[in-house]
PDB file of C-alpha atoms and ligand atoms in Angstrom:
ATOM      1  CA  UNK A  61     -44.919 -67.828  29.677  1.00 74.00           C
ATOM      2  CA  UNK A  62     -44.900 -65.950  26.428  1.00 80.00           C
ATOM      3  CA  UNK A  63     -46.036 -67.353  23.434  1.00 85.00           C
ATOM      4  CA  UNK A  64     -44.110 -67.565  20.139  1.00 85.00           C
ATOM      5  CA  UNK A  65     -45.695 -65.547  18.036  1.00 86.00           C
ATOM      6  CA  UNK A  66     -45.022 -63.083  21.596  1.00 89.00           C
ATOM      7  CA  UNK A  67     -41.421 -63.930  21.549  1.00 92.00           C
ATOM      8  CA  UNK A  68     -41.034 -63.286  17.776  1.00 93.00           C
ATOM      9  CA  UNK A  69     -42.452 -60.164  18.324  1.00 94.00           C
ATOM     10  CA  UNK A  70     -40.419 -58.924  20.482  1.00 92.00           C
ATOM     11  CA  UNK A  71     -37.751 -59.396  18.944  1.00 95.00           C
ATOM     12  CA  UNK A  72     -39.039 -57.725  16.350  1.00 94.00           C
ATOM     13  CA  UNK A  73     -39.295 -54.918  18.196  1.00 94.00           C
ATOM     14  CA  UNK A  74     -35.997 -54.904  20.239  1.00 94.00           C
ATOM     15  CA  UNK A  75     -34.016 -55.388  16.267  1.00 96.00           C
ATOM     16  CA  UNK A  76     -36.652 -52.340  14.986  1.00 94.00           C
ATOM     17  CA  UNK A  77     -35.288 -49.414  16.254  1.00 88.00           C
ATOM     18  CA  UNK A  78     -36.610 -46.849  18.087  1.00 79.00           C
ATOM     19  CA  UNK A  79     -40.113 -45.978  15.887  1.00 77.00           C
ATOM     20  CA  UNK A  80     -41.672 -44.186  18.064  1.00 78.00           C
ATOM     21  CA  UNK A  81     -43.019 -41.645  15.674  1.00 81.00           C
ATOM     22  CA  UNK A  82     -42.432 -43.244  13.144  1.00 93.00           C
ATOM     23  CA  UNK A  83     -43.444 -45.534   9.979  1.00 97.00           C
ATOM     24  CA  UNK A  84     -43.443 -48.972  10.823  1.00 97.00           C
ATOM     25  CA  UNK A  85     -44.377 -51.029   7.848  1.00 98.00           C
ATOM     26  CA  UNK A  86     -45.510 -55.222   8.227  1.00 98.00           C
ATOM     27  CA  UNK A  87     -44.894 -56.834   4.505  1.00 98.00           C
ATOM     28  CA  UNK A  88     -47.816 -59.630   4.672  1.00 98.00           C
ATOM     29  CA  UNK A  89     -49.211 -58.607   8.589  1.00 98.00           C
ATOM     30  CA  UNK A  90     -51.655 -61.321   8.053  1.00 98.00           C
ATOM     31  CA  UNK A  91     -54.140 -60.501  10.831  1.00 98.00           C
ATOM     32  CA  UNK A  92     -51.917 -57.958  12.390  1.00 98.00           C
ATOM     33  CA  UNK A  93     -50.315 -59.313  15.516  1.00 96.00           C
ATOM     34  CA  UNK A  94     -47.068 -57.752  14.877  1.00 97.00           C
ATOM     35  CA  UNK A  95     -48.438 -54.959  14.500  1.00 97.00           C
ATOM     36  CA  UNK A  96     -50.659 -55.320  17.620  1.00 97.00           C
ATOM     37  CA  UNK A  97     -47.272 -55.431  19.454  1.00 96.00           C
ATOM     38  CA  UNK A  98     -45.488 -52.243  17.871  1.00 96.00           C
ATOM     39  CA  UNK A  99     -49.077 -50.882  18.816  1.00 96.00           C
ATOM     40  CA  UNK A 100     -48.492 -51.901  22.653  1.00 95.00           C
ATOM     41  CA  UNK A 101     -44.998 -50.473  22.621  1.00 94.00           C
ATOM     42  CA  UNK A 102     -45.196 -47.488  20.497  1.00 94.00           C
ATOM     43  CA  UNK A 103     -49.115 -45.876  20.854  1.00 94.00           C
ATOM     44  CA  UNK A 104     -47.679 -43.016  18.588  1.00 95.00           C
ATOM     45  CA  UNK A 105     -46.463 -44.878  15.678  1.00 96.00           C
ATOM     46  CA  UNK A 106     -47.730 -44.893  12.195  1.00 97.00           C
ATOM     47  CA  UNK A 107     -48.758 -48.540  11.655  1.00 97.00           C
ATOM     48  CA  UNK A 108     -48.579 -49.760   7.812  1.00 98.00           C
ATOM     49  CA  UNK A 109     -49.674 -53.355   7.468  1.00 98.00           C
ATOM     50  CA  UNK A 110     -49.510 -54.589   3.550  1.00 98.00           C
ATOM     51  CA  UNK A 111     -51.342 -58.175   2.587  1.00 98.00           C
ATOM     52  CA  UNK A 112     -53.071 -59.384  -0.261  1.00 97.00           C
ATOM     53  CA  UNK A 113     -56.149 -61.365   2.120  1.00 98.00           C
ATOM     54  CA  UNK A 114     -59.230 -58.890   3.190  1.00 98.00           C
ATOM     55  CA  UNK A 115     -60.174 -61.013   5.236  1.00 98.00           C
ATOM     56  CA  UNK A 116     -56.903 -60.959   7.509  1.00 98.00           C
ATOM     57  CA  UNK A 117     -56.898 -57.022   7.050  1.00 98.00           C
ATOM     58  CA  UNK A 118     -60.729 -56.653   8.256  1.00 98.00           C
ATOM     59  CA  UNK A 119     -59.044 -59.231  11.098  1.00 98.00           C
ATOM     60  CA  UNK A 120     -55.882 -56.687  11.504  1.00 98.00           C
ATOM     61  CA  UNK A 121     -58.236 -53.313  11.514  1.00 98.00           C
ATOM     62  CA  UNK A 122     -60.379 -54.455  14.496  1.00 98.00           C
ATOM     63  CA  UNK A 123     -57.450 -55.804  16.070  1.00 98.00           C
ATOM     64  CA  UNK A 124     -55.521 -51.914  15.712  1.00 98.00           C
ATOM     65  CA  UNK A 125     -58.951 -49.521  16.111  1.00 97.00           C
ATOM     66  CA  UNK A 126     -57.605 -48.611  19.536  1.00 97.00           C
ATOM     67  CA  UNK A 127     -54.055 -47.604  18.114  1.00 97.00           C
ATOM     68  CA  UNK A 128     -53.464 -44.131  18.669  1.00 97.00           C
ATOM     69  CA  UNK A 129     -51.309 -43.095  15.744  1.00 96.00           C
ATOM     70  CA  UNK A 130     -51.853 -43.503  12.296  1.00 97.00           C
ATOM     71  CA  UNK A 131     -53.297 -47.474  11.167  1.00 98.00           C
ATOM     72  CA  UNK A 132     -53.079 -47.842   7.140  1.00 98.00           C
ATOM     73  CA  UNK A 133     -53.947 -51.782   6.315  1.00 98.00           C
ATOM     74  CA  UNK A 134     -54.241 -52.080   2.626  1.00 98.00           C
ATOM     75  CA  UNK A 135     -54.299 -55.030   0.046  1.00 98.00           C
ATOM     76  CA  UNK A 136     -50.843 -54.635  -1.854  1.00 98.00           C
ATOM     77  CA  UNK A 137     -49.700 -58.036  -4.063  1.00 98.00           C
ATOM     78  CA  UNK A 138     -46.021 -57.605  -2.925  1.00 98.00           C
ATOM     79  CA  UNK A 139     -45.013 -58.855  -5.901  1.00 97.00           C
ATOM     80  CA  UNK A 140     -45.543 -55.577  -7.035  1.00 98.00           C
ATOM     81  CA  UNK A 141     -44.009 -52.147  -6.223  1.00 98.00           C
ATOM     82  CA  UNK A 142     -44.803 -51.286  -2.770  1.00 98.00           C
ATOM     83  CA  UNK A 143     -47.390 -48.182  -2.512  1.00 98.00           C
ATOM     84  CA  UNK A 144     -44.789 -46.284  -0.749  1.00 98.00           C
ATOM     85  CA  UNK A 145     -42.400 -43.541  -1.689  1.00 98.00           C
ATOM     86  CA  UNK A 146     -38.652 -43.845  -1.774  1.00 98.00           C
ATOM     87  CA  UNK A 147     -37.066 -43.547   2.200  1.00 98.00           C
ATOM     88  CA  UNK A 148     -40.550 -42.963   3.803  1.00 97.00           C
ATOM     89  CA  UNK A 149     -40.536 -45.773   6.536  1.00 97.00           C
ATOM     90  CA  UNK A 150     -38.864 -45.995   9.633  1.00 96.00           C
ATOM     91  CA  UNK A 151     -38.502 -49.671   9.528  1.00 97.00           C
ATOM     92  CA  UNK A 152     -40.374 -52.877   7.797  1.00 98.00           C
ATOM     93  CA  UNK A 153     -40.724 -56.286   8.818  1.00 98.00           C
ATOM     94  CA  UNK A 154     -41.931 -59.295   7.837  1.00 98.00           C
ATOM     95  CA  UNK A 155     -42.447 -63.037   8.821  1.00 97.00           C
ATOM     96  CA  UNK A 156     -43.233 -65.691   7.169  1.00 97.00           C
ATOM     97  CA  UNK A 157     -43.897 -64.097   3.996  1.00 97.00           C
ATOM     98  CA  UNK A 158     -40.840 -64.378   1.734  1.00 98.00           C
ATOM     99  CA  UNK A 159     -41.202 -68.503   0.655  1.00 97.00           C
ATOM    100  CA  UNK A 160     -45.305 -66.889  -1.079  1.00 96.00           C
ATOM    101  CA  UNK A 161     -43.127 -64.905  -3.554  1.00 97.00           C
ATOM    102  CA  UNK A 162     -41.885 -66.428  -6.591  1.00 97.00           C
ATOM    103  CA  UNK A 163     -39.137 -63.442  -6.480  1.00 98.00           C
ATOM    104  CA  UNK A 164     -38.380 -62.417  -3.123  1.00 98.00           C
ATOM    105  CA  UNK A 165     -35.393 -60.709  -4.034  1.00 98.00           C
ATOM    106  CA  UNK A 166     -37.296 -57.788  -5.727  1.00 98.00           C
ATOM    107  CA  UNK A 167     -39.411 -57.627  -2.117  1.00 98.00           C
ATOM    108  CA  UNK A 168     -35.644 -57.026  -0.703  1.00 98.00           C
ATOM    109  CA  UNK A 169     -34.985 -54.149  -3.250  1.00 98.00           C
ATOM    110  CA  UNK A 170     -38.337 -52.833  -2.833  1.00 98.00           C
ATOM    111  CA  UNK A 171     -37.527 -52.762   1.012  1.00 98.00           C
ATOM    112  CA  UNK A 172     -34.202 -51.292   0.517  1.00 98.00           C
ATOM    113  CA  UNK A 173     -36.190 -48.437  -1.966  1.00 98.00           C
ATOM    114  CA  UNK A 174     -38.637 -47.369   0.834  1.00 98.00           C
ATOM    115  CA  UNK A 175     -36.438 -47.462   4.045  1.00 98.00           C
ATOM    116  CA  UNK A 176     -34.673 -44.302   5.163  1.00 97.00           C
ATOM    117  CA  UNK A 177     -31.363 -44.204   5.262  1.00 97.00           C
ATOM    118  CA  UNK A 178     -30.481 -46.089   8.726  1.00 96.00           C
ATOM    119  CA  UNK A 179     -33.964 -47.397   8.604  1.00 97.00           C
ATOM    120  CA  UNK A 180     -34.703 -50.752   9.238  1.00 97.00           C
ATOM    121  CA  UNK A 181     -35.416 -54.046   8.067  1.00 98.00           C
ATOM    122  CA  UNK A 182     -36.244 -57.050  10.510  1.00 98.00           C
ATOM    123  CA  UNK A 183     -37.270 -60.086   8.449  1.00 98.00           C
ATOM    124  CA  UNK A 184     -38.128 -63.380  10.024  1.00 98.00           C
ATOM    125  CA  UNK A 185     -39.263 -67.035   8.960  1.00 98.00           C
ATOM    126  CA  UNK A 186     -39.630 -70.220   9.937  1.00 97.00           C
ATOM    127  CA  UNK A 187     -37.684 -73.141   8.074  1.00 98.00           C
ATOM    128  CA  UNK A 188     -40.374 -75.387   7.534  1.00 98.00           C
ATOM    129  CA  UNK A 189     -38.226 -77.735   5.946  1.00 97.00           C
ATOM    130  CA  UNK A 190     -36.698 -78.713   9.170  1.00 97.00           C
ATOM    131  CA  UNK A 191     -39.482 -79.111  11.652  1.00 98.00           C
ATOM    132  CA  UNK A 192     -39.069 -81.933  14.232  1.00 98.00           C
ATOM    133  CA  UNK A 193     -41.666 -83.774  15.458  1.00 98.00           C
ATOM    134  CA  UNK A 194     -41.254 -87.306  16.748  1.00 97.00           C
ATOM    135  CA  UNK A 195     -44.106 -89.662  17.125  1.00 96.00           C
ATOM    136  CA  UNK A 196     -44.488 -91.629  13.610  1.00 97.00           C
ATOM    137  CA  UNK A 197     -42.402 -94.030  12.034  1.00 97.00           C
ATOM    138  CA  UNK A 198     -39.607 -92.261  10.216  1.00 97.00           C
ATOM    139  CA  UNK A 199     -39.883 -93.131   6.449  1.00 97.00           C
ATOM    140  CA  UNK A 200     -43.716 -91.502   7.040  1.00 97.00           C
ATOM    141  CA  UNK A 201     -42.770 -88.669   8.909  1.00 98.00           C
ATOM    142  CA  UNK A 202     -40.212 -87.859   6.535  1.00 97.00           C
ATOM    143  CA  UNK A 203     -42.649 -87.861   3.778  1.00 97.00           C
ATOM    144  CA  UNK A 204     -45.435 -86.179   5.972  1.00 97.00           C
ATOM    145  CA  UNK A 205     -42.911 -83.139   7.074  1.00 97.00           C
ATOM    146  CA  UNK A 206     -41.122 -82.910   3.567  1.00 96.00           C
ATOM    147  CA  UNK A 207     -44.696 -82.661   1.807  1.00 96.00           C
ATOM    148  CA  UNK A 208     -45.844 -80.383   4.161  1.00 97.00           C
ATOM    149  CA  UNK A 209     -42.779 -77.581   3.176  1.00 96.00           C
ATOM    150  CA  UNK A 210     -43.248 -78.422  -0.700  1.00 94.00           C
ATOM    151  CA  UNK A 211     -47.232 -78.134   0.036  1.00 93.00           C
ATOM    152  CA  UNK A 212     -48.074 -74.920  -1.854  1.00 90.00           C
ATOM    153  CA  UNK A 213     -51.710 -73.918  -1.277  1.00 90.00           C
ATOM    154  CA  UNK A 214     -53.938 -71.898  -3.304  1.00 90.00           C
ATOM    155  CA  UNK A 215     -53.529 -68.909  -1.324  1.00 91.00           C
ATOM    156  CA  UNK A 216     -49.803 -68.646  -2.177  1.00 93.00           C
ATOM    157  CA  UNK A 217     -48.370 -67.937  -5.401  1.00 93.00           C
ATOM    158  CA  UNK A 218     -44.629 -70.349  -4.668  1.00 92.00           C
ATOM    159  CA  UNK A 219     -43.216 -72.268  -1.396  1.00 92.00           C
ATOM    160  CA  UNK A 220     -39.974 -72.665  -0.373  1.00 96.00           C
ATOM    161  CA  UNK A 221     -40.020 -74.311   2.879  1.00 97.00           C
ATOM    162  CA  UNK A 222     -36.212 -73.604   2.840  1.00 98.00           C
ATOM    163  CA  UNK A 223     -36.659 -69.867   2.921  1.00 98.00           C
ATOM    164  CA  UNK A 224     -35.794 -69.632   6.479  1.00 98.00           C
ATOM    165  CA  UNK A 225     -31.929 -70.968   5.752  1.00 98.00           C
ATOM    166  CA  UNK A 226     -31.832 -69.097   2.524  1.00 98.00           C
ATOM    167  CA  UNK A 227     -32.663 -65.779   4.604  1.00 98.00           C
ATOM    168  CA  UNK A 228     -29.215 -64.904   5.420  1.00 98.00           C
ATOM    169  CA  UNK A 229     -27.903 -64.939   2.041  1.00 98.00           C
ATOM    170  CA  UNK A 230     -30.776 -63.298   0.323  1.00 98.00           C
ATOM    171  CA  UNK A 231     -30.175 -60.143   2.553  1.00 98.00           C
ATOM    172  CA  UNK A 232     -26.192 -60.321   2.225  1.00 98.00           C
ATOM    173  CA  UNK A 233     -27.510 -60.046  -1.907  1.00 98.00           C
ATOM    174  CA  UNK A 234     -29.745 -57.903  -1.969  1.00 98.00           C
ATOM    175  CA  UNK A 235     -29.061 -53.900  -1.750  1.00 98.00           C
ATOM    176  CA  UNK A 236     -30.011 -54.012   2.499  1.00 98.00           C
ATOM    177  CA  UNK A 237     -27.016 -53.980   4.739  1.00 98.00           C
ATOM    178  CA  UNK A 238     -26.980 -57.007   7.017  1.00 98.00           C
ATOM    179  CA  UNK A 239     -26.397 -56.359  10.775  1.00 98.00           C
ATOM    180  CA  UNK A 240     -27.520 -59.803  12.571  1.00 97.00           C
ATOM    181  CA  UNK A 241     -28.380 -63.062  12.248  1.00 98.00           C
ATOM    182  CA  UNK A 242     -29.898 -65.111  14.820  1.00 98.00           C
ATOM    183  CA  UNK A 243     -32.863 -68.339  15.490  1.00 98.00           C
ATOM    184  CA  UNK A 244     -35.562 -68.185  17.294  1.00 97.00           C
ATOM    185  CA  UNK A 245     -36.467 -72.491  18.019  1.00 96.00           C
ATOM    186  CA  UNK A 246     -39.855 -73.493  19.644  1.00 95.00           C
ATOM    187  CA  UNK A 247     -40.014 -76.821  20.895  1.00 96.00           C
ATOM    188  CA  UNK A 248     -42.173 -78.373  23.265  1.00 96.00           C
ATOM    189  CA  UNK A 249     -43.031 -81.713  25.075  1.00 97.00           C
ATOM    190  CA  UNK A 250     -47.019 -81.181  24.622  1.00 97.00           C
ATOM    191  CA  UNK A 251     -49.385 -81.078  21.931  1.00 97.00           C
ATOM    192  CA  UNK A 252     -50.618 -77.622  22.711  1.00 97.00           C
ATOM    193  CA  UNK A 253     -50.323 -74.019  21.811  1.00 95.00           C
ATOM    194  CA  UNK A 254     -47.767 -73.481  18.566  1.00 95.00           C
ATOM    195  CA  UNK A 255     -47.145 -77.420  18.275  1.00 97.00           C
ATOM    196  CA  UNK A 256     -50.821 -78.208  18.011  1.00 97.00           C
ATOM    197  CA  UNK A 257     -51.112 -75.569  16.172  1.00 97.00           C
ATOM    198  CA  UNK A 258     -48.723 -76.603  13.301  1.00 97.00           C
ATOM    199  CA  UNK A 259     -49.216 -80.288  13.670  1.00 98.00           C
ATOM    200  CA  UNK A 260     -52.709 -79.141  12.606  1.00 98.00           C
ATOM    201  CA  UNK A 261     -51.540 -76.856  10.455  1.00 97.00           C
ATOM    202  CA  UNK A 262     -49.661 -79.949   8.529  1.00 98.00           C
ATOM    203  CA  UNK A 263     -52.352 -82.139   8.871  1.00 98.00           C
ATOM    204  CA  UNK A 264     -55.015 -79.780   7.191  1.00 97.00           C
ATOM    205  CA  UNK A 265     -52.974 -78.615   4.719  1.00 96.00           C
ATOM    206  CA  UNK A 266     -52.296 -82.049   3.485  1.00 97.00           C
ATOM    207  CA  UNK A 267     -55.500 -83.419   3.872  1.00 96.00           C
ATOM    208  CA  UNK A 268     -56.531 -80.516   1.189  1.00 95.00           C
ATOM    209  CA  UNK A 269     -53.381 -81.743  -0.752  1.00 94.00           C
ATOM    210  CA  UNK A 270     -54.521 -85.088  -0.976  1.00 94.00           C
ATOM    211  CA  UNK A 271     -57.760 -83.875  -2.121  1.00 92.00           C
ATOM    212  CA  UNK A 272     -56.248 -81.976  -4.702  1.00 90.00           C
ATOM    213  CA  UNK A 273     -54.764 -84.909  -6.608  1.00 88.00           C
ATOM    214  CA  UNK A 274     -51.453 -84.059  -5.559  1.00 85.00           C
ATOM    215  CA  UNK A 275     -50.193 -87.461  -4.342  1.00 80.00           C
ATOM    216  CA  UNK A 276     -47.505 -86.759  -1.655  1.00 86.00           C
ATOM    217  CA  UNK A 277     -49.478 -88.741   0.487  1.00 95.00           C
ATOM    218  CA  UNK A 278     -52.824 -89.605   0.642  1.00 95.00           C
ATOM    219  CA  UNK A 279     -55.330 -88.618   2.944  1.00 95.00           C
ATOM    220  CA  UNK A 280     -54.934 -92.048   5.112  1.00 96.00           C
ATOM    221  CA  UNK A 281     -51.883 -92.028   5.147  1.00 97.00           C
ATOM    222  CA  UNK A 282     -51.863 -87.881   6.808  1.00 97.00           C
ATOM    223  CA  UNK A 283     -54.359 -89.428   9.597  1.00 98.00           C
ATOM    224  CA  UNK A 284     -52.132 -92.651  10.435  1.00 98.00           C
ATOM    225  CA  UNK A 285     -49.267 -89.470  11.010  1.00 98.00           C
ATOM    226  CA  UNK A 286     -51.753 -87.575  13.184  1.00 98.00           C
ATOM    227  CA  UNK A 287     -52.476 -90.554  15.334  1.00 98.00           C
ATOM    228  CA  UNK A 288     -49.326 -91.635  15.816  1.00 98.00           C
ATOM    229  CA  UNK A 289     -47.835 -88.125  16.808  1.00 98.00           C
ATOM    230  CA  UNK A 290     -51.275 -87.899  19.068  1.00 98.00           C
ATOM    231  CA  UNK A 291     -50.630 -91.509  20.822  1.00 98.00           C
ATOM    232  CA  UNK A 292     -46.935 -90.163  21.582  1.00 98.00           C
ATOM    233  CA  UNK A 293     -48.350 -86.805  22.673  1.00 98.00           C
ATOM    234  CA  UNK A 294     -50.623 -89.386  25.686  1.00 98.00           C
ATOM    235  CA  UNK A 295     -47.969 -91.281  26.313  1.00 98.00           C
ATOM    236  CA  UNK A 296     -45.071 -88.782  27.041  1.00 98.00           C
ATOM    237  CA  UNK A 297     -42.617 -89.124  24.096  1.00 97.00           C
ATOM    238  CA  UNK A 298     -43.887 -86.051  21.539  1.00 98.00           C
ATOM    239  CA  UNK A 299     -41.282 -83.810  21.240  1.00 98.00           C
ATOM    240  CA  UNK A 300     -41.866 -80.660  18.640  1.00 97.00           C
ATOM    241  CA  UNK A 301     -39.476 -78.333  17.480  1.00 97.00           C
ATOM    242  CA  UNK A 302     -39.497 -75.237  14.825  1.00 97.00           C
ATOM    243  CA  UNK A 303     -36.900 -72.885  14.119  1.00 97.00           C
ATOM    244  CA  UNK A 304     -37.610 -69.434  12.964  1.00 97.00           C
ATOM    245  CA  UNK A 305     -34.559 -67.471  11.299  1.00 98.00           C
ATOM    246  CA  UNK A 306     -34.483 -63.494  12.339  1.00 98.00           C
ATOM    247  CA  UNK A 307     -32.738 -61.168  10.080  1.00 98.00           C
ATOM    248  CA  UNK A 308     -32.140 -57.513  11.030  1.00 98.00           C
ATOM    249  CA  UNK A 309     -30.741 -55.552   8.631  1.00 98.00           C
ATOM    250  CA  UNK A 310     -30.502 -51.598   7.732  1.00 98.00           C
ATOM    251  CA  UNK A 311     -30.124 -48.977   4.864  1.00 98.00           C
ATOM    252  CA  UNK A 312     -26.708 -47.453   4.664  1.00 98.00           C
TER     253      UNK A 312
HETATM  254  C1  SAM B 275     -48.134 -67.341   6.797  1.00 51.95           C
HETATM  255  S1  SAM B 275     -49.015 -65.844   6.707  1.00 51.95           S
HETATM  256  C2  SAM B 275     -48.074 -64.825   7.834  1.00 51.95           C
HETATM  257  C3  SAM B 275     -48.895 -63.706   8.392  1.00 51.95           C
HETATM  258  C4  SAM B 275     -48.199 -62.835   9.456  1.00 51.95           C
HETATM  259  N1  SAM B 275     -47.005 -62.216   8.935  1.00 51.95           N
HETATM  260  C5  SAM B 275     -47.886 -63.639  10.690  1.00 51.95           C
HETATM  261  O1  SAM B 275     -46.709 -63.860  10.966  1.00 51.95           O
HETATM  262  O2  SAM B 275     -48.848 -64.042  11.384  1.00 51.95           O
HETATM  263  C6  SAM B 275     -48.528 -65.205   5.119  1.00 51.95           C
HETATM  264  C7  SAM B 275     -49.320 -63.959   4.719  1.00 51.95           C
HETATM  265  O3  SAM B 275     -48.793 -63.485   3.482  1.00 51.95           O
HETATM  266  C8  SAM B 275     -49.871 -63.081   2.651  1.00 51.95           C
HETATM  267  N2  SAM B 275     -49.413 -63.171   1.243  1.00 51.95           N
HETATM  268  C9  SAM B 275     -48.960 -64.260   0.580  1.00 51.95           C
HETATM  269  N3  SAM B 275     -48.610 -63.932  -0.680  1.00 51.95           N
HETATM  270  C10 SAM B 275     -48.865 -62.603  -0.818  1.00 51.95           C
HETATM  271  C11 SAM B 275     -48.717 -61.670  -1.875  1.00 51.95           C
HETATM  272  N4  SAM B 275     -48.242 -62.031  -3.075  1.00 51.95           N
HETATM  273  N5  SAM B 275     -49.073 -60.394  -1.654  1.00 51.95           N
HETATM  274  C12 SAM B 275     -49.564 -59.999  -0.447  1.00 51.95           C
HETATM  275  N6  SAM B 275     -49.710 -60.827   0.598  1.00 51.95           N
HETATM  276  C13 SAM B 275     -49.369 -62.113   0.423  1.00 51.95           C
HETATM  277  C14 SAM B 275     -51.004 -64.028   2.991  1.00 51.95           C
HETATM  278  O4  SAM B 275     -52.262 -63.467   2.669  1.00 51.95           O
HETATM  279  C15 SAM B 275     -50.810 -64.231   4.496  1.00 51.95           C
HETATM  280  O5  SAM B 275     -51.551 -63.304   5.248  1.00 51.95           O
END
């Protein structure tokens, strides 16, 4: 069974185009596993992957040193221009980077500036303001999840854990033409693979919160959470869910 981060990809991929030549460019590739997956479909294509973190591009380069085309991973702040000239790529995508940017409508006019005409753009993220996850008692979880989507660490410059719902209507603003709209949901009965990933994901990331001084809850309170989701994940009632909005959209 494929994973998410699989399924997303393909996706990806199937909205793309046809880049087989071409300039594919990942806005925030992280480590690169988009990019691993144009890689596996199109050997030939000229991989671009943009992100501020060396560390995740030194992950992303080792990850792409058997791609046979063209590999370009550089650290870009995308809150600036985009190192690219105007209509040079074949098509761009991005996930989960948009709710980072304090102005992610200039990323969508930047995108728009560097596609080709009838290039295009296939943006995706998740809407971490509506994650389900049963387990703890509801006024906690509520404050546990909600904190978690407001949570913004160091490493990112806003958060908008609403970005995902937003998505549709910042492409319909922006200069891109908007061809499809559609979710991608993960859910699972088991506390493994993406659900134990993000359950410890939110528990980390609040834990740091706590530390911070930031008082959304406090570090107890993210471990009575964790336990309870843990004791329903033994005894057969966890239930996770996460939906991921996918925008494709093109240059006229
Ligand atoms: C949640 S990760 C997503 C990574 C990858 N797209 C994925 O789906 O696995 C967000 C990425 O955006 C990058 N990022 C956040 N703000 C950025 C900025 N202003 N400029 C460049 N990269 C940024 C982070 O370094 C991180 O790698």
């Amino acid at each position: 069974m494929p994973t998410t981060n699989e399924m997303l990809h393909d996706r990806f991929i199937d909205l793309a185009g046809r880049p087989e030549q071409g300039m594919v460019v990942d806005l925030g590739c992280g480590a690169g596993p988009a990019l691993a997956a144009f890689s596996r479909r199109f050997p030939q294509a000229h991989l671009t992957g943009f992100d501020r973190s060396e560390q995740a591009l030194e992950t992303a380069r080792e990850r792409l040193k058997s791609h046979t085309g063209a590999v370009e991973l550089v650290p870009v702040d995308l809150c600036e221009k985009l190192p690219l000239p105007d209509r040079s790529a074949d098509s761009v995508v991005s996930s989960n980077l948009l709710e980072c940017l304090p102005d992610p409508a200039h990323l969508l006019n930047e995108i728009w500036r560097v596609l080709r005409p009838g290039g295009r753009a296939v943006l995706s993220h998740s809407d971490f303001d509506a994650l389900v996850i049963s387990g703890a008692p509801v006024e906690l979880d509520r404050r546990v999840c909600h904190a978690f989507a407001d949570d913004a660490p160091p490493w990112m410059d806003n958060s908008d854990g609403r970005i995902g719902r937003k998505l549709p209507g910042l492409v319909q603003a922006s200069p891109l033409t908007r061809m499809h709209v559609e979710t991608l949901v993960t859910s699972s009965t088991e506390l493994a693979g993406h659900a134990a990933r993000r359950v410890g994901d939110i528990r980390g990331a609040l834990r740091a919160a706590a530390q911070r001084g930031l008082g959304w809850v406090q570090a107890d309170e993210v471990e009575e959470w964790y336990d309870a989701v843990r004791h329903a994940a033994d005894a057969g009632s966890f239930f996770f869910a996460e939906t991921a909005v996918i925008v494709a959209a093109h240059r006229a």
